[in-house]
PDB file of C-alpha atoms in Angstrom:
ATOM      1  CA  UNK A   1     107.783  85.588 132.914  1.00  0.00           C
ATOM      2  CA  UNK A   2     105.686  82.906 131.287  1.00  0.00           C
ATOM      3  CA  UNK A   3     107.132  79.777 129.719  1.00  0.00           C
ATOM      4  CA  UNK A   4     105.822  80.962 126.340  1.00  0.00           C
ATOM      5  CA  UNK A   5     108.239  83.920 126.602  1.00  0.00           C
ATOM      6  CA  UNK A   6     111.287  81.671 126.973  1.00  0.00           C
ATOM      7  CA  UNK A   7     113.275  81.095 123.774  1.00  0.00           C
ATOM      8  CA  UNK A   8     116.434  79.256 122.758  1.00  0.00           C
ATOM      9  CA  UNK A   9     119.294  81.165 121.150  1.00  0.00           C
ATOM     10  CA  UNK A  10     120.310  78.921 118.265  1.00  0.00           C
ATOM     11  CA  UNK A  11     123.913  80.109 118.519  1.00  0.00           C
ATOM     12  CA  UNK A  12     124.085  77.630 121.410  1.00  0.00           C
ATOM     13  CA  UNK A  13     123.598  74.738 118.964  1.00  0.00           C
ATOM     14  CA  UNK A  14     125.413  76.288 115.993  1.00  0.00           C
ATOM     15  CA  UNK A  15     127.593  73.216 115.448  1.00  0.00           C
ATOM     16  CA  UNK A  16     124.413  71.178 114.914  1.00  0.00           C
ATOM     17  CA  UNK A  17     123.014  73.583 112.298  1.00  0.00           C
ATOM     18  CA  UNK A  18     125.438  73.192 109.407  1.00  0.00           C
ATOM     19  CA  UNK A  19     123.148  71.657 106.753  1.00  0.00           C
ATOM     20  CA  UNK A  20     119.400  71.838 106.041  1.00  0.00           C
ATOM     21  CA  UNK A  21     119.005  68.256 107.293  1.00  0.00           C
ATOM     22  CA  UNK A  22     120.910  69.096 110.487  1.00  0.00           C
ATOM     23  CA  UNK A  23     118.812  72.219 110.951  1.00  0.00           C
ATOM     24  CA  UNK A  24     115.573  70.251 110.660  1.00  0.00           C
ATOM     25  CA  UNK A  25     116.772  67.595 113.095  1.00  0.00           C
ATOM     26  CA  UNK A  26     118.054  70.121 115.627  1.00  0.00           C
ATOM     27  CA  UNK A  27     114.969  72.335 115.538  1.00  0.00           C
ATOM     28  CA  UNK A  28     112.845  69.261 116.166  1.00  0.00           C
ATOM     29  CA  UNK A  29     115.013  68.487 119.193  1.00  0.00           C
ATOM     30  CA  UNK A  30     114.774  72.070 120.470  1.00  0.00           C
ATOM     31  CA  UNK A  31     110.997  71.932 120.222  1.00  0.00           C
ATOM     32  CA  UNK A  32     110.893  68.546 121.964  1.00  0.00           C
ATOM     33  CA  UNK A  33     112.695  70.069 124.950  1.00  0.00           C
ATOM     34  CA  UNK A  34     109.755  72.430 125.349  1.00  0.00           C
ATOM     35  CA  UNK A  35     110.906  75.665 123.719  1.00  0.00           C
ATOM     36  CA  UNK A  36     108.256  77.258 121.529  1.00  0.00           C
ATOM     37  CA  UNK A  37     110.441  80.113 120.256  1.00  0.00           C
ATOM     38  CA  UNK A  38     113.981  80.574 118.984  1.00  0.00           C
ATOM     39  CA  UNK A  39     116.353  83.378 118.147  1.00  0.00           C
ATOM     40  CA  UNK A  40     117.995  82.842 114.769  1.00  0.00           C
ATOM     41  CA  UNK A  41     121.794  82.985 114.912  1.00  0.00           C
ATOM     42  CA  UNK A  42     124.602  80.668 113.873  1.00  0.00           C
ATOM     43  CA  UNK A  43     122.456  78.840 111.321  1.00  0.00           C
ATOM     44  CA  UNK A  44     124.257  77.354 108.312  1.00  0.00           C
ATOM     45  CA  UNK A  45     123.321  77.926 104.668  1.00  0.00           C
ATOM     46  CA  UNK A  46     119.605  77.396 104.018  1.00  0.00           C
ATOM     47  CA  UNK A  47     116.953  79.203 101.990  1.00  0.00           C
ATOM     48  CA  UNK A  48     114.840  81.385 104.232  1.00  0.00           C
ATOM     49  CA  UNK A  49     111.678  79.840 102.802  1.00  0.00           C
ATOM     50  CA  UNK A  50     112.924  76.356 103.728  1.00  0.00           C
ATOM     51  CA  UNK A  51     113.879  77.502 107.224  1.00  0.00           C
ATOM     52  CA  UNK A  52     110.422  79.021 107.722  1.00  0.00           C
ATOM     53  CA  UNK A  53     108.815  75.782 106.566  1.00  0.00           C
ATOM     54  CA  UNK A  54     110.832  73.788 109.116  1.00  0.00           C
ATOM     55  CA  UNK A  55     110.032  76.267 111.896  1.00  0.00           C
ATOM     56  CA  UNK A  56     106.333  76.205 111.067  1.00  0.00           C
ATOM     57  CA  UNK A  57     106.349  72.421 110.965  1.00  0.00           C
ATOM     58  CA  UNK A  58     107.746  72.271 114.489  1.00  0.00           C
ATOM     59  CA  UNK A  59     105.513  75.026 115.816  1.00  0.00           C
ATOM     60  CA  UNK A  60     108.449  77.321 116.565  1.00  0.00           C
ATOM     61  CA  UNK A  61     108.159  81.113 116.570  1.00  0.00           C
ATOM     62  CA  UNK A  62     111.117  83.342 115.701  1.00  0.00           C
ATOM     63  CA  UNK A  63     111.332  85.859 118.527  1.00  0.00           C
ATOM     64  CA  UNK A  64     114.329  87.682 117.049  1.00  0.00           C
ATOM     65  CA  UNK A  65     117.495  87.320 115.001  1.00  0.00           C
ATOM     66  CA  UNK A  66     121.106  88.340 115.072  1.00  0.00           C
ATOM     67  CA  UNK A  67     122.124  89.830 111.742  1.00  0.00           C
ATOM     68  CA  UNK A  68     125.716  90.530 110.756  1.00  0.00           C
ATOM     69  CA  UNK A  69     127.209  93.832 111.910  1.00  0.00           C
ATOM     70  CA  UNK A  70     127.874  94.765 108.283  1.00  0.00           C
ATOM     71  CA  UNK A  71     124.293  94.082 107.204  1.00  0.00           C
ATOM     72  CA  UNK A  72     122.844  96.105 110.074  1.00  0.00           C
ATOM     73  CA  UNK A  73     125.068  99.117 109.496  1.00  0.00           C
ATOM     74  CA  UNK A  74     125.243  99.046 105.698  1.00  0.00           C
ATOM     75  CA  UNK A  75     122.147  97.225 104.449  1.00  0.00           C
ATOM     76  CA  UNK A  76     119.343  97.852 106.958  1.00  0.00           C
ATOM     77  CA  UNK A  77     116.605  97.565 104.341  1.00  0.00           C
ATOM     78  CA  UNK A  78     117.843  94.063 103.521  1.00  0.00           C
ATOM     79  CA  UNK A  79     117.634  93.266 107.231  1.00  0.00           C
ATOM     80  CA  UNK A  80     114.015  94.426 107.204  1.00  0.00           C
ATOM     81  CA  UNK A  81     113.318  92.016 104.337  1.00  0.00           C
ATOM     82  CA  UNK A  82     114.865  89.149 106.287  1.00  0.00           C
ATOM     83  CA  UNK A  83     112.830  89.948 109.384  1.00  0.00           C
ATOM     84  CA  UNK A  84     109.671  90.151 107.297  1.00  0.00           C
ATOM     85  CA  UNK A  85     110.377  86.739 105.776  1.00  0.00           C
ATOM     86  CA  UNK A  86     110.904  85.244 109.240  1.00  0.00           C
ATOM     87  CA  UNK A  87     107.790  87.004 110.567  1.00  0.00           C
ATOM     88  CA  UNK A  88     109.620  88.681 113.419  1.00  0.00           C
ATOM     89  CA  UNK A  89     110.286  92.269 114.430  1.00  0.00           C
ATOM     90  CA  UNK A  90     113.433  92.199 116.586  1.00  0.00           C
ATOM     91  CA  UNK A  91     117.070  91.922 115.598  1.00  0.00           C
ATOM     92  CA  UNK A  92     120.272  92.815 117.385  1.00  0.00           C
ATOM     93  CA  UNK A  93     123.676  94.132 116.472  1.00  0.00           C
ATOM     94  CA  UNK A  94     125.628  91.122 117.720  1.00  0.00           C
ATOM     95  CA  UNK A  95     129.263  92.170 118.086  1.00  0.00           C
ATOM     96  CA  UNK A  96     131.347  95.342 117.526  1.00  0.00           C
ATOM     97  CA  UNK A  97     133.250  93.799 114.637  1.00  0.00           C
ATOM     98  CA  UNK A  98     136.027  96.055 113.383  1.00  0.00           C
ATOM     99  CA  UNK A  99     135.250  98.773 115.929  1.00  0.00           C
ATOM    100  CA  UNK A 100     138.210 100.330 117.724  1.00  0.00           C
ATOM    101  CA  UNK A 101     137.015 101.359 121.167  1.00  0.00           C
ATOM    102  CA  UNK A 102     140.229 103.358 121.624  1.00  0.00           C
ATOM    103  CA  UNK A 103     139.249 105.611 118.726  1.00  0.00           C
ATOM    104  CA  UNK A 104     136.669 108.370 119.140  1.00  0.00           C
ATOM    105  CA  UNK A 105     136.047 108.333 115.402  1.00  0.00           C
ATOM    106  CA  UNK A 106     135.421 104.572 115.321  1.00  0.00           C
ATOM    107  CA  UNK A 107     133.259 104.528 118.448  1.00  0.00           C
ATOM    108  CA  UNK A 108     131.136 107.508 117.499  1.00  0.00           C
ATOM    109  CA  UNK A 109     130.878 106.178 113.972  1.00  0.00           C
ATOM    110  CA  UNK A 110     129.332 102.998 115.393  1.00  0.00           C
ATOM    111  CA  UNK A 111     126.901 104.996 117.516  1.00  0.00           C
ATOM    112  CA  UNK A 112     125.844 107.138 114.558  1.00  0.00           C
ATOM    113  CA  UNK A 113     125.511 104.051 112.366  1.00  0.00           C
ATOM    114  CA  UNK A 114     123.288 102.292 114.882  1.00  0.00           C
ATOM    115  CA  UNK A 115     121.052 105.348 115.128  1.00  0.00           C
ATOM    116  CA  UNK A 116     120.779 105.651 111.351  1.00  0.00           C
ATOM    117  CA  UNK A 117     120.021 101.962 110.782  1.00  0.00           C
ATOM    118  CA  UNK A 118     117.705 101.820 113.774  1.00  0.00           C
ATOM    119  CA  UNK A 119     115.634 104.584 112.227  1.00  0.00           C
ATOM    120  CA  UNK A 120     115.270 102.582 109.013  1.00  0.00           C
ATOM    121  CA  UNK A 121     114.153  99.523 110.975  1.00  0.00           C
ATOM    122  CA  UNK A 122     111.783 101.503 113.197  1.00  0.00           C
ATOM    123  CA  UNK A 123     110.106 103.094 110.199  1.00  0.00           C
ATOM    124  CA  UNK A 124     109.450  99.556 108.916  1.00  0.00           C
ATOM    125  CA  UNK A 125     107.965  98.475 112.249  1.00  0.00           C
ATOM    126  CA  UNK A 126     111.091  96.634 113.380  1.00  0.00           C
ATOM    127  CA  UNK A 127     113.303  96.945 116.458  1.00  0.00           C
ATOM    128  CA  UNK A 128     117.095  97.187 116.463  1.00  0.00           C
ATOM    129  CA  UNK A 129     118.765  96.168 119.725  1.00  0.00           C
ATOM    130  CA  UNK A 130     122.360  96.215 120.876  1.00  0.00           C
ATOM    131  CA  UNK A 131     123.846  92.979 122.212  1.00  0.00           C
ATOM    132  CA  UNK A 132     126.694  93.579 124.625  1.00  0.00           C
ATOM    133  CA  UNK A 133     129.761  91.587 125.563  1.00  0.00           C
ATOM    134  CA  UNK A 134     132.285  92.574 128.213  1.00  0.00           C
ATOM    135  CA  UNK A 135     134.160  94.860 125.811  1.00  0.00           C
ATOM    136  CA  UNK A 136     131.588  97.596 126.260  1.00  0.00           C
ATOM    137  CA  UNK A 137     132.371  97.858 129.974  1.00  0.00           C
ATOM    138  CA  UNK A 138     135.675  99.513 129.212  1.00  0.00           C
ATOM    139  CA  UNK A 139     135.638 103.257 129.692  1.00  0.00           C
ATOM    140  CA  UNK A 140     136.188 105.946 127.077  1.00  0.00           C
ATOM    141  CA  UNK A 141     136.938 109.398 128.475  1.00  0.00           C
ATOM    142  CA  UNK A 142     135.828 108.117 131.865  1.00  0.00           C
ATOM    143  CA  UNK A 143     132.446 106.801 130.706  1.00  0.00           C
ATOM    144  CA  UNK A 144     131.452 103.146 130.295  1.00  0.00           C
ATOM    145  CA  UNK A 145     131.208 102.503 126.556  1.00  0.00           C
ATOM    146  CA  UNK A 146     127.835 100.778 126.835  1.00  0.00           C
ATOM    147  CA  UNK A 147     126.491 103.948 128.472  1.00  0.00           C
ATOM    148  CA  UNK A 148     127.920 105.976 125.599  1.00  0.00           C
ATOM    149  CA  UNK A 149     126.151 103.731 123.091  1.00  0.00           C
ATOM    150  CA  UNK A 150     122.758 104.014 124.759  1.00  0.00           C
ATOM    151  CA  UNK A 151     123.148 107.700 125.651  1.00  0.00           C
ATOM    152  CA  UNK A 152     124.175 108.478 122.091  1.00  0.00           C
ATOM    153  CA  UNK A 153     121.186 106.788 120.471  1.00  0.00           C
ATOM    154  CA  UNK A 154     117.461 107.307 120.735  1.00  0.00           C
ATOM    155  CA  UNK A 155     115.277 104.680 122.441  1.00  0.00           C
ATOM    156  CA  UNK A 156     113.023 105.052 119.395  1.00  0.00           C
ATOM    157  CA  UNK A 157     115.756 103.606 117.200  1.00  0.00           C
ATOM    158  CA  UNK A 158     118.113 101.546 119.382  1.00  0.00           C
ATOM    159  CA  UNK A 159     117.007  99.334 122.241  1.00  0.00           C
ATOM    160  CA  UNK A 160     118.800  96.825 124.428  1.00  0.00           C
ATOM    161  CA  UNK A 161     119.483  93.107 124.326  1.00  0.00           C
ATOM    162  CA  UNK A 162     121.496  92.809 127.560  1.00  0.00           C
ATOM    163  CA  UNK A 163     123.497  89.636 128.058  1.00  0.00           C
ATOM    164  CA  UNK A 164     123.597  88.673 131.733  1.00  0.00           C
ATOM    165  CA  UNK A 165     126.874  86.725 131.579  1.00  0.00           C
ATOM    166  CA  UNK A 166     128.792  89.431 129.746  1.00  0.00           C
ATOM    167  CA  UNK A 167     127.464  92.191 131.987  1.00  0.00           C
ATOM    168  CA  UNK A 168     128.688  90.241 135.012  1.00  0.00           C
ATOM    169  CA  UNK A 169     132.009  89.465 133.318  1.00  0.00           C
ATOM    170  CA  UNK A 170     132.470  93.140 132.508  1.00  0.00           C
ATOM    171  CA  UNK A 171     131.982  94.111 136.132  1.00  0.00           C
ATOM    172  CA  UNK A 172     128.424  95.345 135.746  1.00  0.00           C
ATOM    173  CA  UNK A 173     125.227  94.422 137.548  1.00  0.00           C
ATOM    174  CA  UNK A 174     122.616  92.639 135.375  1.00  0.00           C
ATOM    175  CA  UNK A 175     119.751  93.832 137.594  1.00  0.00           C
ATOM    176  CA  UNK A 176     120.925  97.440 137.474  1.00  0.00           C
ATOM    177  CA  UNK A 177     121.223  97.291 133.696  1.00  0.00           C
ATOM    178  CA  UNK A 178     117.678  95.975 133.369  1.00  0.00           C
ATOM    179  CA  UNK A 179     116.543  98.908 135.483  1.00  0.00           C
ATOM    180  CA  UNK A 180     118.615 101.322 133.422  1.00  0.00           C
ATOM    181  CA  UNK A 181     117.038 100.035 130.206  1.00  0.00           C
ATOM    182  CA  UNK A 182     113.464 100.454 131.466  1.00  0.00           C
ATOM    183  CA  UNK A 183     111.194 100.857 128.452  1.00  0.00           C
ATOM    184  CA  UNK A 184     114.092  99.949 126.203  1.00  0.00           C
ATOM    185  CA  UNK A 185     114.429  96.219 126.845  1.00  0.00           C
ATOM    186  CA  UNK A 186     112.306  93.992 124.594  1.00  0.00           C
ATOM    187  CA  UNK A 187     114.636  91.003 124.855  1.00  0.00           C
ATOM    188  CA  UNK A 188     117.296  89.668 127.215  1.00  0.00           C
ATOM    189  CA  UNK A 189     119.875  86.880 127.037  1.00  0.00           C
ATOM    190  CA  UNK A 190     119.750  84.632 130.084  1.00  0.00           C
ATOM    191  CA  UNK A 191     123.233  83.221 130.447  1.00  0.00           C
ATOM    192  CA  UNK A 192     124.674  81.980 133.728  1.00  0.00           C
ATOM    193  CA  UNK A 193     128.124  82.751 135.135  1.00  0.00           C
ATOM    194  CA  UNK A 194     130.233  80.224 137.004  1.00  0.00           C
ATOM    195  CA  UNK A 195     133.639  80.046 138.688  1.00  0.00           C
ATOM    196  CA  UNK A 196     134.924  76.521 138.080  1.00  0.00           C
ATOM    197  CA  UNK A 197     137.317  74.316 140.082  1.00  0.00           C
ATOM    198  CA  UNK A 198     140.268  75.938 138.305  1.00  0.00           C
ATOM    199  CA  UNK A 199     139.069  79.363 139.466  1.00  0.00           C
ATOM    200  CA  UNK A 200     138.271  80.287 135.883  1.00  0.00           C
ATOM    201  CA  UNK A 201     135.114  81.898 134.563  1.00  0.00           C
ATOM    202  CA  UNK A 202     132.853  79.467 132.730  1.00  0.00           C
ATOM    203  CA  UNK A 203     129.569  79.468 130.841  1.00  0.00           C
ATOM    204  CA  UNK A 204     127.028  77.129 132.397  1.00  0.00           C
ATOM    205  CA  UNK A 205     123.389  76.120 132.393  1.00  0.00           C
ATOM    206  CA  UNK A 206     120.808  78.403 133.997  1.00  0.00           C
ATOM    207  CA  UNK A 207     120.772  77.689 137.722  1.00  0.00           C
ATOM    208  CA  UNK A 208     124.226  76.098 137.740  1.00  0.00           C
ATOM    209  CA  UNK A 209     126.053  79.384 138.218  1.00  0.00           C
ATOM    210  CA  UNK A 210     125.841  82.288 140.597  1.00  0.00           C
ATOM    211  CA  UNK A 211     123.554  84.832 138.915  1.00  0.00           C
ATOM    212  CA  UNK A 212     120.336  85.724 140.719  1.00  0.00           C
ATOM    213  CA  UNK A 213     117.831  85.102 137.956  1.00  0.00           C
ATOM    214  CA  UNK A 214     114.806  85.758 140.114  1.00  0.00           C
ATOM    215  CA  UNK A 215     115.938  89.352 140.575  1.00  0.00           C
ATOM    216  CA  UNK A 216     117.146  89.670 136.975  1.00  0.00           C
ATOM    217  CA  UNK A 217     113.872  88.431 135.527  1.00  0.00           C
ATOM    218  CA  UNK A 218     111.787  90.601 137.862  1.00  0.00           C
ATOM    219  CA  UNK A 219     113.797  93.677 136.847  1.00  0.00           C
ATOM    220  CA  UNK A 220     113.544  92.770 133.158  1.00  0.00           C
ATOM    221  CA  UNK A 221     109.788  92.322 133.444  1.00  0.00           C
ATOM    222  CA  UNK A 222     109.480  95.695 135.155  1.00  0.00           C
ATOM    223  CA  UNK A 223     111.433  97.158 132.228  1.00  0.00           C
ATOM    224  CA  UNK A 224     108.923  95.709 129.748  1.00  0.00           C
ATOM    225  CA  UNK A 225     110.868  92.680 128.511  1.00  0.00           C
ATOM    226  CA  UNK A 226     108.969  90.450 126.080  1.00  0.00           C
ATOM    227  CA  UNK A 227     111.482  87.663 125.426  1.00  0.00           C
ATOM    228  CA  UNK A 228     113.826  85.751 127.715  1.00  0.00           C
ATOM    229  CA  UNK A 229     116.373  83.938 125.579  1.00  0.00           C
ATOM    230  CA  UNK A 230     118.517  81.084 126.890  1.00  0.00           C
ATOM    231  CA  UNK A 231     122.038  81.066 125.510  1.00  0.00           C
ATOM    232  CA  UNK A 232     125.230  79.207 126.406  1.00  0.00           C
ATOM    233  CA  UNK A 233     128.278  80.018 124.299  1.00  0.00           C
ATOM    234  CA  UNK A 234     130.069  76.776 125.143  1.00  0.00           C
ATOM    235  CA  UNK A 235     128.792  73.601 126.782  1.00  0.00           C
ATOM    236  CA  UNK A 236     130.492  70.625 128.477  1.00  0.00           C
ATOM    237  CA  UNK A 237     128.788  68.129 126.175  1.00  0.00           C
ATOM    238  CA  UNK A 238     125.903  68.089 123.726  1.00  0.00           C
ATOM    239  CA  UNK A 239     124.521  71.650 123.649  1.00  0.00           C
ATOM    240  CA  UNK A 240     120.986  70.266 123.393  1.00  0.00           C
ATOM    241  CA  UNK A 241     121.482  68.672 126.805  1.00  0.00           C
ATOM    242  CA  UNK A 242     122.501  72.056 128.219  1.00  0.00           C
ATOM    243  CA  UNK A 243     119.486  73.771 126.636  1.00  0.00           C
ATOM    244  CA  UNK A 244     117.293  71.077 128.172  1.00  0.00           C
ATOM    245  CA  UNK A 245     118.853  71.488 131.630  1.00  0.00           C
ATOM    246  CA  UNK A 246     118.347  75.247 131.497  1.00  0.00           C
ATOM    247  CA  UNK A 247     114.759  74.885 130.322  1.00  0.00           C
ATOM    248  CA  UNK A 248     113.901  72.468 133.119  1.00  0.00           C
ATOM    249  CA  UNK A 249     115.398  74.796 135.730  1.00  0.00           C
ATOM    250  CA  UNK A 250     113.460  77.750 134.365  1.00  0.00           C
ATOM    251  CA  UNK A 251     110.246  75.743 134.183  1.00  0.00           C
ATOM    252  CA  UNK A 252     110.578  74.498 137.751  1.00  0.00           C
ATOM    253  CA  UNK A 253     111.954  77.602 139.442  1.00  0.00           C
ATOM    254  CA  UNK A 254     111.467  80.815 137.502  1.00  0.00           C
ATOM    255  CA  UNK A 255     108.252  80.941 135.486  1.00  0.00           C
ATOM    256  CA  UNK A 256     104.865  82.126 136.642  1.00  0.00           C
ATOM    257  CA  UNK A 257     101.917  79.751 136.656  1.00  0.00           C
TER     258      UNK A 257
END
């Protein structure tokens, strides 16, 4: 992994992205930390053209986006237009909103919808990924739901955006999932996992938890990963400080010269 492949998931700083002025200020701060790429998610109302102008002004590349579940399943051609405007090729289905994992009809409807929309994106030169949480580590008819999703879709149309924290939280192995998604893993969310002093699970900065990122990154690279995206759902203070701490750890301990 090279430092140029490390991106910041803007969902981490979503509370600092509510207005165009806030967006400009926050993207400048993200770039000053050292990130040269971002994943668009959690950004407040702003014209895409204005957002692109800000990104270009800071020298930030858009490695990917998260689009709404509804847009991906019901308006994939609109998603293609958004990705074109942002000059990026990857997006991810972010959350199984409204999906009942106890219902075969609902679950298989999601799988069929992802395949159908993924085909539309692929034909336009784009890549649809699936972003997991811990929900997908429940079993349906004895099979882990995340396995059902990937087994029920074609790698041509649906690829993976594994989230290391949520895999761990769901009882999975982040390294094993990188290996399982070999050739199907263009992007990964690096998110550390910590047990705090109250014996509760907690999000934390990269290197401050207990995930073995050397092994995770090596497995992701072997699987063909292009982008390594730092995300932290909640932070103890200013989320920019957490993004900076994670970046420094990655720069000093995990990247190749």
